[in-house]
C-alpha cells in the first residue's frame, strides 16, 4: 500500500492505493490539516498518520503547493507537474494529450507526448481562472458551486480580467436584470477565455481536464465545443496529483 499526498493551496488531498487502484481517499482543508495532524520537527513536518485514520502503508510521496515550504518527515517529494502528468496517464491510459489542471488558486497546462512532458505553462499570479474565483462568483449569485458549474448556455459578456473587479462587474450585470443561468454561464465562459491562449499554444486533440474545477461539466463542454477537441475528465480529477504520487511510489520502490 502506498500513500500519495498533494499539498494544495486550499486543500490537502491524500490517497492510499496499490497497483489495482485507489483504496481510500481523503480531502482536508489545508490549514486544518497542518493544525490537526502536523507537528513541527527538527527535519520538517511530522504528520500523525495514525490520527488521520488512513491505515497502514509502505511509502509516502508528496507534491503540491506546499512542497517547497513543507517537508513531510519520511516522505519523498516530487515536482508538482511530474505528479500531475503521472496521475493523468495512470487514470486515462493516454500518452499523448494536453493536461489542463484548474485548482483552487492556480492553473496548469502541460503538453505530453509519448508519456513525457514536453512543454508547460502555469498561472499562479491571478485567481481569475481558478476554483477560488468560481466560489466567489457563486457566492455573489447566491447559488452553490455545483449549480454554477452546470450552466453554459447564453453566457453574459464579462470582460474584467481581475477576480476582484469581476465581482463588481457581475453585480452590475445582476442589476441589469440578467438571469442566474445566463450570469453563471458568463462566469464559466470567462474561465475558458482566460485559459484559451495556453490551450492554443500547447494544443492537442485530447485535453485531460483535472482539478476541482473539472468536477463541473460546463467548462469542459465549452472547451470541447469551442476548440473542437476531446475533453477527458478522469474518475478522480481532484485527486490527480495525489494519485500521481501514489503511482510514483510503487514505480520507484526498491
PDB file of N, CA and C in Angstrom, residues 77-156:
ATOM      1  N   UNK A  77       9.652  13.743  -1.937  1.00  0.00           N
ATOM      2  CA  UNK A  77       8.984  14.885  -2.562  1.00  0.00           C
ATOM      3  C   UNK A  77       9.296  14.900  -4.049  1.00  0.00           C
ATOM      4  N   UNK A  78       8.253  15.017  -4.894  1.00  0.00           N
ATOM      5  CA  UNK A  78       8.456  15.110  -6.341  1.00  0.00           C
ATOM      6  C   UNK A  78       7.814  16.382  -6.867  1.00  0.00           C
ATOM      7  N   UNK A  79       8.239  16.815  -8.044  1.00  0.00           N
ATOM      8  CA  UNK A  79       7.738  18.040  -8.645  1.00  0.00           C
ATOM      9  C   UNK A  79       6.244  17.943  -8.930  1.00  0.00           C
ATOM     10  N   UNK A  80       5.561  19.043  -8.747  1.00  0.00           N
ATOM     11  CA  UNK A  80       4.112  19.084  -8.920  1.00  0.00           C
ATOM     12  C   UNK A  80       3.683  18.692 -10.325  1.00  0.00           C
ATOM     13  N   UNK A  81       4.331  19.246 -11.343  1.00  0.00           N
ATOM     14  CA  UNK A  81       3.944  18.942 -12.717  1.00  0.00           C
ATOM     15  C   UNK A  81       4.152  17.453 -13.026  1.00  0.00           C
ATOM     16  N   UNK A  82       5.236  16.903 -12.523  1.00  0.00           N
ATOM     17  CA  UNK A  82       5.516  15.484 -12.730  1.00  0.00           C
ATOM     18  C   UNK A  82       4.423  14.621 -12.115  1.00  0.00           C
ATOM     19  N   UNK A  83       4.004  14.960 -10.908  1.00  0.00           N
ATOM     20  CA  UNK A  83       2.963  14.186 -10.229  1.00  0.00           C
ATOM     21  C   UNK A  83       1.659  14.212 -11.021  1.00  0.00           C
ATOM     22  N   UNK A  84       1.313  15.377 -11.547  1.00  0.00           N
ATOM     23  CA  UNK A  84       0.051  15.506 -12.277  1.00  0.00           C
ATOM     24  C   UNK A  84       0.095  14.751 -13.612  1.00  0.00           C
ATOM     25  N   UNK A  85       1.229  14.763 -14.277  1.00  0.00           N
ATOM     26  CA  UNK A  85       1.348  14.016 -15.534  1.00  0.00           C
ATOM     27  C   UNK A  85       1.235  12.520 -15.271  1.00  0.00           C
ATOM     28  N   UNK A  86       1.938  12.026 -14.249  1.00  0.00           N
ATOM     29  CA  UNK A  86       1.879  10.600 -13.909  1.00  0.00           C
ATOM     30  C   UNK A  86       0.446  10.210 -13.558  1.00  0.00           C
ATOM     31  N   UNK A  87      -0.213  11.036 -12.764  1.00  0.00           N
ATOM     32  CA  UNK A  87      -1.585  10.747 -12.374  1.00  0.00           C
ATOM     33  C   UNK A  87      -2.523  10.699 -13.561  1.00  0.00           C
ATOM     34  N   UNK A  88      -2.367  11.658 -14.476  1.00  0.00           N
ATOM     35  CA  UNK A  88      -3.246  11.714 -15.653  1.00  0.00           C
ATOM     36  C   UNK A  88      -3.037  10.506 -16.557  1.00  0.00           C
ATOM     37  N   UNK A  89      -1.792  10.102 -16.757  1.00  0.00           N
ATOM     38  CA  UNK A  89      -1.526   8.937 -17.604  1.00  0.00           C
ATOM     39  C   UNK A  89      -2.098   7.671 -16.970  1.00  0.00           C
ATOM     40  N   UNK A  90      -1.924   7.524 -15.667  1.00  0.00           N
ATOM     41  CA  UNK A  90      -2.414   6.315 -14.998  1.00  0.00           C
ATOM     42  C   UNK A  90      -3.941   6.260 -15.021  1.00  0.00           C
ATOM     43  N   UNK A  91      -4.581   7.410 -14.815  1.00  0.00           N
ATOM     44  CA  UNK A  91      -6.050   7.424 -14.769  1.00  0.00           C
ATOM     45  C   UNK A  91      -6.706   7.233 -16.137  1.00  0.00           C
ATOM     46  N   UNK A  92      -6.045   7.705 -17.191  1.00  0.00           N
ATOM     47  CA  UNK A  92      -6.671   7.670 -18.518  1.00  0.00           C
ATOM     48  C   UNK A  92      -6.085   6.621 -19.449  1.00  0.00           C
ATOM     49  N   UNK A  93      -4.852   6.179 -19.187  1.00  0.00           N
ATOM     50  CA  UNK A  93      -4.182   5.261 -20.100  1.00  0.00           C
ATOM     51  C   UNK A  93      -3.642   5.946 -21.340  1.00  0.00           C
ATOM     52  N   UNK A  94      -3.655   7.282 -21.368  1.00  0.00           N
ATOM     53  CA  UNK A  94      -3.186   8.048 -22.524  1.00  0.00           C
ATOM     54  C   UNK A  94      -1.715   8.421 -22.372  1.00  0.00           C
ATOM     55  N   UNK A  95      -1.043   8.604 -23.501  1.00  0.00           N
ATOM     56  CA  UNK A  95       0.356   9.036 -23.511  1.00  0.00           C
ATOM     57  C   UNK A  95       0.583  10.312 -24.311  1.00  0.00           C
ATOM     58  N   UNK A  96      -0.430  10.718 -25.097  1.00  0.00           N
ATOM     59  CA  UNK A  96      -0.325  11.929 -25.912  1.00  0.00           C
ATOM     60  C   UNK A  96      -1.572  12.784 -25.659  1.00  0.00           C
ATOM     61  N   UNK A  97      -1.380  13.896 -24.976  1.00  0.00           N
ATOM     62  CA  UNK A  97      -2.506  14.752 -24.618  1.00  0.00           C
ATOM     63  C   UNK A  97      -1.984  16.074 -24.059  1.00  0.00           C
ATOM     64  N   UNK A  98      -2.888  16.989 -23.842  1.00  0.00           N
ATOM     65  CA  UNK A  98      -2.585  18.198 -23.092  1.00  0.00           C
ATOM     66  C   UNK A  98      -3.354  18.138 -21.782  1.00  0.00           C
ATOM     67  N   UNK A  99      -2.658  18.299 -20.682  1.00  0.00           N
ATOM     68  CA  UNK A  99      -3.272  18.259 -19.364  1.00  0.00           C
ATOM     69  C   UNK A  99      -3.632  19.668 -18.921  1.00  0.00           C
ATOM     70  N   UNK A 100      -4.882  19.855 -18.575  1.00  0.00           N
ATOM     71  CA  UNK A 100      -5.355  21.115 -18.010  1.00  0.00           C
ATOM     72  C   UNK A 100      -5.757  20.861 -16.567  1.00  0.00           C
ATOM     73  N   UNK A 101      -5.077  21.510 -15.638  1.00  0.00           N
ATOM     74  CA  UNK A 101      -5.409  21.364 -14.229  1.00  0.00           C
ATOM     75  C   UNK A 101      -5.794  22.731 -13.673  1.00  0.00           C
ATOM     76  N   UNK A 102      -7.044  22.862 -13.252  1.00  0.00           N
ATOM     77  CA  UNK A 102      -7.528  24.093 -12.635  1.00  0.00           C
ATOM     78  C   UNK A 102      -7.782  23.828 -11.168  1.00  0.00           C
ATOM     79  N   UNK A 103      -6.922  24.374 -10.329  1.00  0.00           N
ATOM     80  CA  UNK A 103      -7.016  24.148  -8.895  1.00  0.00           C
ATOM     81  C   UNK A 103      -7.637  25.317  -8.160  1.00  0.00           C
ATOM     82  N   UNK A 104      -7.442  25.327  -6.857  1.00  0.00           N
ATOM     83  CA  UNK A 104      -8.046  26.363  -6.033  1.00  0.00           C
ATOM     84  C   UNK A 104      -7.500  27.746  -6.296  1.00  0.00           C
ATOM     85  N   UNK A 105      -6.184  27.850  -6.520  1.00  0.00           N
ATOM     86  CA  UNK A 105      -5.575  29.163  -6.709  1.00  0.00           C
ATOM     87  C   UNK A 105      -4.557  29.215  -7.838  1.00  0.00           C
ATOM     88  N   UNK A 106      -4.491  28.192  -8.679  1.00  0.00           N
ATOM     89  CA  UNK A 106      -3.583  28.257  -9.815  1.00  0.00           C
ATOM     90  C   UNK A 106      -4.113  27.395 -10.955  1.00  0.00           C
ATOM     91  N   UNK A 107      -3.526  27.595 -12.129  1.00  0.00           N
ATOM     92  CA  UNK A 107      -3.890  26.794 -13.296  1.00  0.00           C
ATOM     93  C   UNK A 107      -2.624  26.324 -13.983  1.00  0.00           C
ATOM     94  N   UNK A 108      -2.689  25.096 -14.524  1.00  0.00           N
ATOM     95  CA  UNK A 108      -1.539  24.490 -15.187  1.00  0.00           C
ATOM     96  C   UNK A 108      -1.977  23.863 -16.498  1.00  0.00           C
ATOM     97  N   UNK A 109      -1.177  24.045 -17.547  1.00  0.00           N
ATOM     98  CA  UNK A 109      -1.402  23.381 -18.826  1.00  0.00           C
ATOM     99  C   UNK A 109      -0.088  22.710 -19.209  1.00  0.00           C
ATOM    100  N   UNK A 110      -0.137  21.399 -19.447  1.00  0.00           N
ATOM    101  CA  UNK A 110       1.070  20.620 -19.715  1.00  0.00           C
ATOM    102  C   UNK A 110       0.880  19.810 -20.987  1.00  0.00           C
ATOM    103  N   UNK A 111       1.808  19.932 -21.908  1.00  0.00           N
ATOM    104  CA  UNK A 111       1.762  19.164 -23.150  1.00  0.00           C
ATOM    105  C   UNK A 111       2.561  17.882 -22.967  1.00  0.00           C
ATOM    106  N   UNK A 112       1.913  16.736 -23.229  1.00  0.00           N
ATOM    107  CA  UNK A 112       2.533  15.425 -23.013  1.00  0.00           C
ATOM    108  C   UNK A 112       2.592  14.680 -24.340  1.00  0.00           C
ATOM    109  N   UNK A 113       3.778  14.176 -24.663  1.00  0.00           N
ATOM    110  CA  UNK A 113       3.972  13.382 -25.859  1.00  0.00           C
ATOM    111  C   UNK A 113       4.775  12.129 -25.517  1.00  0.00           C
ATOM    112  N   UNK A 114       4.233  10.976 -25.913  1.00  0.00           N
ATOM    113  CA  UNK A 114       4.861   9.686 -25.637  1.00  0.00           C
ATOM    114  C   UNK A 114       5.176   9.519 -24.151  1.00  0.00           C
ATOM    115  N   UNK A 115       4.255   9.997 -23.335  1.00  0.00           N
ATOM    116  CA  UNK A 115       4.394   9.846 -21.898  1.00  0.00           C
ATOM    117  C   UNK A 115       5.380  10.793 -21.234  1.00  0.00           C
ATOM    118  N   UNK A 116       5.870  11.795 -21.970  1.00  0.00           N
ATOM    119  CA  UNK A 116       6.835  12.744 -21.433  1.00  0.00           C
ATOM    120  C   UNK A 116       6.304  14.173 -21.529  1.00  0.00           C
ATOM    121  N   UNK A 117       6.570  14.969 -20.515  1.00  0.00           N
ATOM    122  CA  UNK A 117       6.204  16.380 -20.552  1.00  0.00           C
ATOM    123  C   UNK A 117       7.160  17.117 -21.486  1.00  0.00           C
ATOM    124  N   UNK A 118       6.619  17.749 -22.519  1.00  0.00           N
ATOM    125  CA  UNK A 118       7.472  18.441 -23.477  1.00  0.00           C
ATOM    126  C   UNK A 118       7.374  19.963 -23.361  1.00  0.00           C
ATOM    127  N   UNK A 119       6.320  20.473 -22.751  1.00  0.00           N
ATOM    128  CA  UNK A 119       6.177  21.917 -22.557  1.00  0.00           C
ATOM    129  C   UNK A 119       5.064  22.160 -21.546  1.00  0.00           C
ATOM    130  N   UNK A 120       5.070  23.330 -20.942  1.00  0.00           N
ATOM    131  CA  UNK A 120       4.025  23.637 -19.967  1.00  0.00           C
ATOM    132  C   UNK A 120       3.886  25.147 -19.785  1.00  0.00           C
ATOM    133  N   UNK A 121       2.767  25.538 -19.231  1.00  0.00           N
ATOM    134  CA  UNK A 121       2.512  26.932 -18.861  1.00  0.00           C
ATOM    135  C   UNK A 121       1.714  26.912 -17.568  1.00  0.00           C
ATOM    136  N   UNK A 122       2.020  27.841 -16.661  1.00  0.00           N
ATOM    137  CA  UNK A 122       1.301  27.909 -15.389  1.00  0.00           C
ATOM    138  C   UNK A 122       0.890  29.349 -15.107  1.00  0.00           C
ATOM    139  N   UNK A 123      -0.119  29.493 -14.294  1.00  0.00           N
ATOM    140  CA  UNK A 123      -0.553  30.813 -13.847  1.00  0.00           C
ATOM    141  C   UNK A 123      -0.947  30.724 -12.386  1.00  0.00           C
ATOM    142  N   UNK A 124      -0.082  31.237 -11.511  1.00  0.00           N
ATOM    143  CA  UNK A 124      -0.415  31.297 -10.090  1.00  0.00           C
ATOM    144  C   UNK A 124      -0.380  32.733  -9.577  1.00  0.00           C
ATOM    145  N   UNK A 125      -0.390  33.697 -10.519  1.00  0.00           N
ATOM    146  CA  UNK A 125      -0.332  35.112 -10.163  1.00  0.00           C
ATOM    147  C   UNK A 125      -1.713  35.711  -9.955  1.00  0.00           C
ATOM    148  N   UNK A 126      -2.712  35.130 -10.630  1.00  0.00           N
ATOM    149  CA  UNK A 126      -4.057  35.688 -10.593  1.00  0.00           C
ATOM    150  C   UNK A 126      -5.065  34.568 -10.363  1.00  0.00           C
ATOM    151  N   UNK A 127      -6.066  34.859  -9.520  1.00  0.00           N
ATOM    152  CA  UNK A 127      -7.064  33.841  -9.175  1.00  0.00           C
ATOM    153  C   UNK A 127      -8.223  33.795 -10.159  1.00  0.00           C
ATOM    154  N   UNK A 128      -8.158  34.590 -11.235  1.00  0.00           N
ATOM    155  CA  UNK A 128      -9.316  34.738 -12.122  1.00  0.00           C
ATOM    156  C   UNK A 128      -9.602  33.517 -12.989  1.00  0.00           C
ATOM    157  N   UNK A 129      -8.742  32.527 -12.983  1.00  0.00           N
ATOM    158  CA  UNK A 129      -9.030  31.302 -13.748  1.00  0.00           C
ATOM    159  C   UNK A 129      -8.918  30.079 -12.845  1.00  0.00           C
ATOM    160  N   UNK A 130      -9.396  30.226 -11.614  1.00  0.00           N
ATOM    161  CA  UNK A 130      -9.247  29.158 -10.638  1.00  0.00           C
ATOM    162  C   UNK A 130     -10.564  28.867  -9.917  1.00  0.00           C
ATOM    163  N   UNK A 131     -10.517  27.826  -9.100  1.00  0.00           N
ATOM    164  CA  UNK A 131     -11.689  27.456  -8.329  1.00  0.00           C
ATOM    165  C   UNK A 131     -12.095  28.523  -7.331  1.00  0.00           C
ATOM    166  N   UNK A 132     -11.117  29.250  -6.801  1.00  0.00           N
ATOM    167  CA  UNK A 132     -11.442  30.318  -5.837  1.00  0.00           C
ATOM    168  C   UNK A 132     -12.333  31.376  -6.485  1.00  0.00           C
ATOM    169  N   UNK A 133     -12.034  31.725  -7.732  1.00  0.00           N
ATOM    170  CA  UNK A 133     -12.846  32.694  -8.464  1.00  0.00           C
ATOM    171  C   UNK A 133     -14.278  32.180  -8.617  1.00  0.00           C
ATOM    172  N   UNK A 134     -14.435  30.911  -8.992  1.00  0.00           N
ATOM    173  CA  UNK A 134     -15.762  30.343  -9.168  1.00  0.00           C
ATOM    174  C   UNK A 134     -16.536  30.323  -7.850  1.00  0.00           C
ATOM    175  N   UNK A 135     -15.861  30.017  -6.764  1.00  0.00           N
ATOM    176  CA  UNK A 135     -16.514  30.017  -5.460  1.00  0.00           C
ATOM    177  C   UNK A 135     -17.022  31.411  -5.107  1.00  0.00           C
ATOM    178  N   UNK A 136     -16.195  32.418  -5.372  1.00  0.00           N
ATOM    179  CA  UNK A 136     -16.606  33.793  -5.084  1.00  0.00           C
ATOM    180  C   UNK A 136     -17.799  34.204  -5.931  1.00  0.00           C
ATOM    181  N   UNK A 137     -17.782  33.835  -7.206  1.00  0.00           N
ATOM    182  CA  UNK A 137     -18.887  34.203  -8.098  1.00  0.00           C
ATOM    183  C   UNK A 137     -20.179  33.485  -7.700  1.00  0.00           C
ATOM    184  N   UNK A 138     -20.060  32.235  -7.259  1.00  0.00           N
ATOM    185  CA  UNK A 138     -21.237  31.505  -6.802  1.00  0.00           C
ATOM    186  C   UNK A 138     -21.848  32.190  -5.583  1.00  0.00           C
ATOM    187  N   UNK A 139     -20.988  32.688  -4.708  1.00  0.00           N
ATOM    188  CA  UNK A 139     -21.476  33.410  -3.525  1.00  0.00           C
ATOM    189  C   UNK A 139     -22.211  34.674  -3.923  1.00  0.00           C
ATOM    190  N   UNK A 140     -21.670  35.412  -4.874  1.00  0.00           N
ATOM    191  CA  UNK A 140     -22.325  36.631  -5.350  1.00  0.00           C
ATOM    192  C   UNK A 140     -23.703  36.314  -5.925  1.00  0.00           C
ATOM    193  N   UNK A 141     -23.797  35.206  -6.663  1.00  0.00           N
ATOM    194  CA  UNK A 141     -25.062  34.824  -7.292  1.00  0.00           C
ATOM    195  C   UNK A 141     -26.021  34.139  -6.318  1.00  0.00           C
ATOM    196  N   UNK A 142     -25.522  33.755  -5.151  1.00  0.00           N
ATOM    197  CA  UNK A 142     -26.368  33.103  -4.168  1.00  0.00           C
ATOM    198  C   UNK A 142     -26.733  31.673  -4.528  1.00  0.00           C
ATOM    199  N   UNK A 143     -25.833  30.981  -5.245  1.00  0.00           N
ATOM    200  CA  UNK A 143     -26.083  29.587  -5.633  1.00  0.00           C
ATOM    201  C   UNK A 143     -24.874  28.748  -5.233  1.00  0.00           C
ATOM    202  N   UNK A 144     -25.038  27.440  -5.290  1.00  0.00           N
ATOM    203  CA  UNK A 144     -23.927  26.550  -4.963  1.00  0.00           C
ATOM    204  C   UNK A 144     -22.924  26.511  -6.108  1.00  0.00           C
ATOM    205  N   UNK A 145     -21.720  26.101  -5.787  1.00  0.00           N
ATOM    206  CA  UNK A 145     -20.697  25.948  -6.821  1.00  0.00           C
ATOM    207  C   UNK A 145     -21.111  24.894  -7.831  1.00  0.00           C
ATOM    208  N   UNK A 146     -21.751  23.829  -7.342  1.00  0.00           N
ATOM    209  CA  UNK A 146     -22.205  22.769  -8.237  1.00  0.00           C
ATOM    210  C   UNK A 146     -23.224  23.295  -9.242  1.00  0.00           C
ATOM    211  N   UNK A 147     -24.142  24.140  -8.776  1.00  0.00           N
ATOM    212  CA  UNK A 147     -25.141  24.691  -9.695  1.00  0.00           C
ATOM    213  C   UNK A 147     -24.495  25.641 -10.691  1.00  0.00           C
ATOM    214  N   UNK A 148     -23.611  26.509 -10.218  1.00  0.00           N
ATOM    215  CA  UNK A 148     -22.937  27.443 -11.122  1.00  0.00           C
ATOM    216  C   UNK A 148     -22.212  26.690 -12.230  1.00  0.00           C
ATOM    217  N   UNK A 149     -21.565  25.583 -11.865  1.00  0.00           N
ATOM    218  CA  UNK A 149     -20.741  24.829 -12.807  1.00  0.00           C
ATOM    219  C   UNK A 149     -21.544  24.065 -13.851  1.00  0.00           C
ATOM    220  N   UNK A 150     -22.865  24.126 -13.759  1.00  0.00           N
ATOM    221  CA  UNK A 150     -23.710  23.381 -14.703  1.00  0.00           C
ATOM    222  C   UNK A 150     -24.218  24.242 -15.859  1.00  0.00           C
ATOM    223  N   UNK A 151     -24.027  25.564 -15.802  1.00  0.00           N
ATOM    224  CA  UNK A 151     -24.600  26.463 -16.805  1.00  0.00           C
ATOM    225  C   UNK A 151     -23.589  26.862 -17.876  1.00  0.00           C
ATOM    226  N   UNK A 152     -24.006  26.761 -19.146  1.00  0.00           N
ATOM    227  CA  UNK A 152     -23.131  27.207 -20.229  1.00  0.00           C
ATOM    228  C   UNK A 152     -23.871  27.892 -21.382  1.00  0.00           C
ATOM    229  N   UNK A 153     -25.193  27.864 -21.397  1.00  0.00           N
ATOM    230  CA  UNK A 153     -25.962  28.444 -22.493  1.00  0.00           C
ATOM    231  C   UNK A 153     -26.196  29.934 -22.293  1.00  0.00           C
ATOM    232  N   UNK A 154     -26.125  30.702 -23.405  1.00  0.00           N
ATOM    233  CA  UNK A 154     -26.400  32.142 -23.406  1.00  0.00           C
ATOM    234  C   UNK A 154     -25.579  32.906 -22.359  1.00  0.00           C
ATOM    235  N   UNK A 155     -24.254  32.763 -22.396  1.00  0.00           N
ATOM    236  CA  UNK A 155     -23.433  33.430 -21.378  1.00  0.00           C
ATOM    237  C   UNK A 155     -23.435  34.953 -21.516  1.00  0.00           C
ATOM    238  N   UNK A 156     -23.560  35.633 -20.410  1.00  0.00           N
ATOM    239  CA  UNK A 156     -23.444  37.086 -20.369  1.00  0.00           C
ATOM    240  C   UNK A 156     -21.987  37.472 -20.597  1.00  0.00           C
TER     241      UNK A 156
END
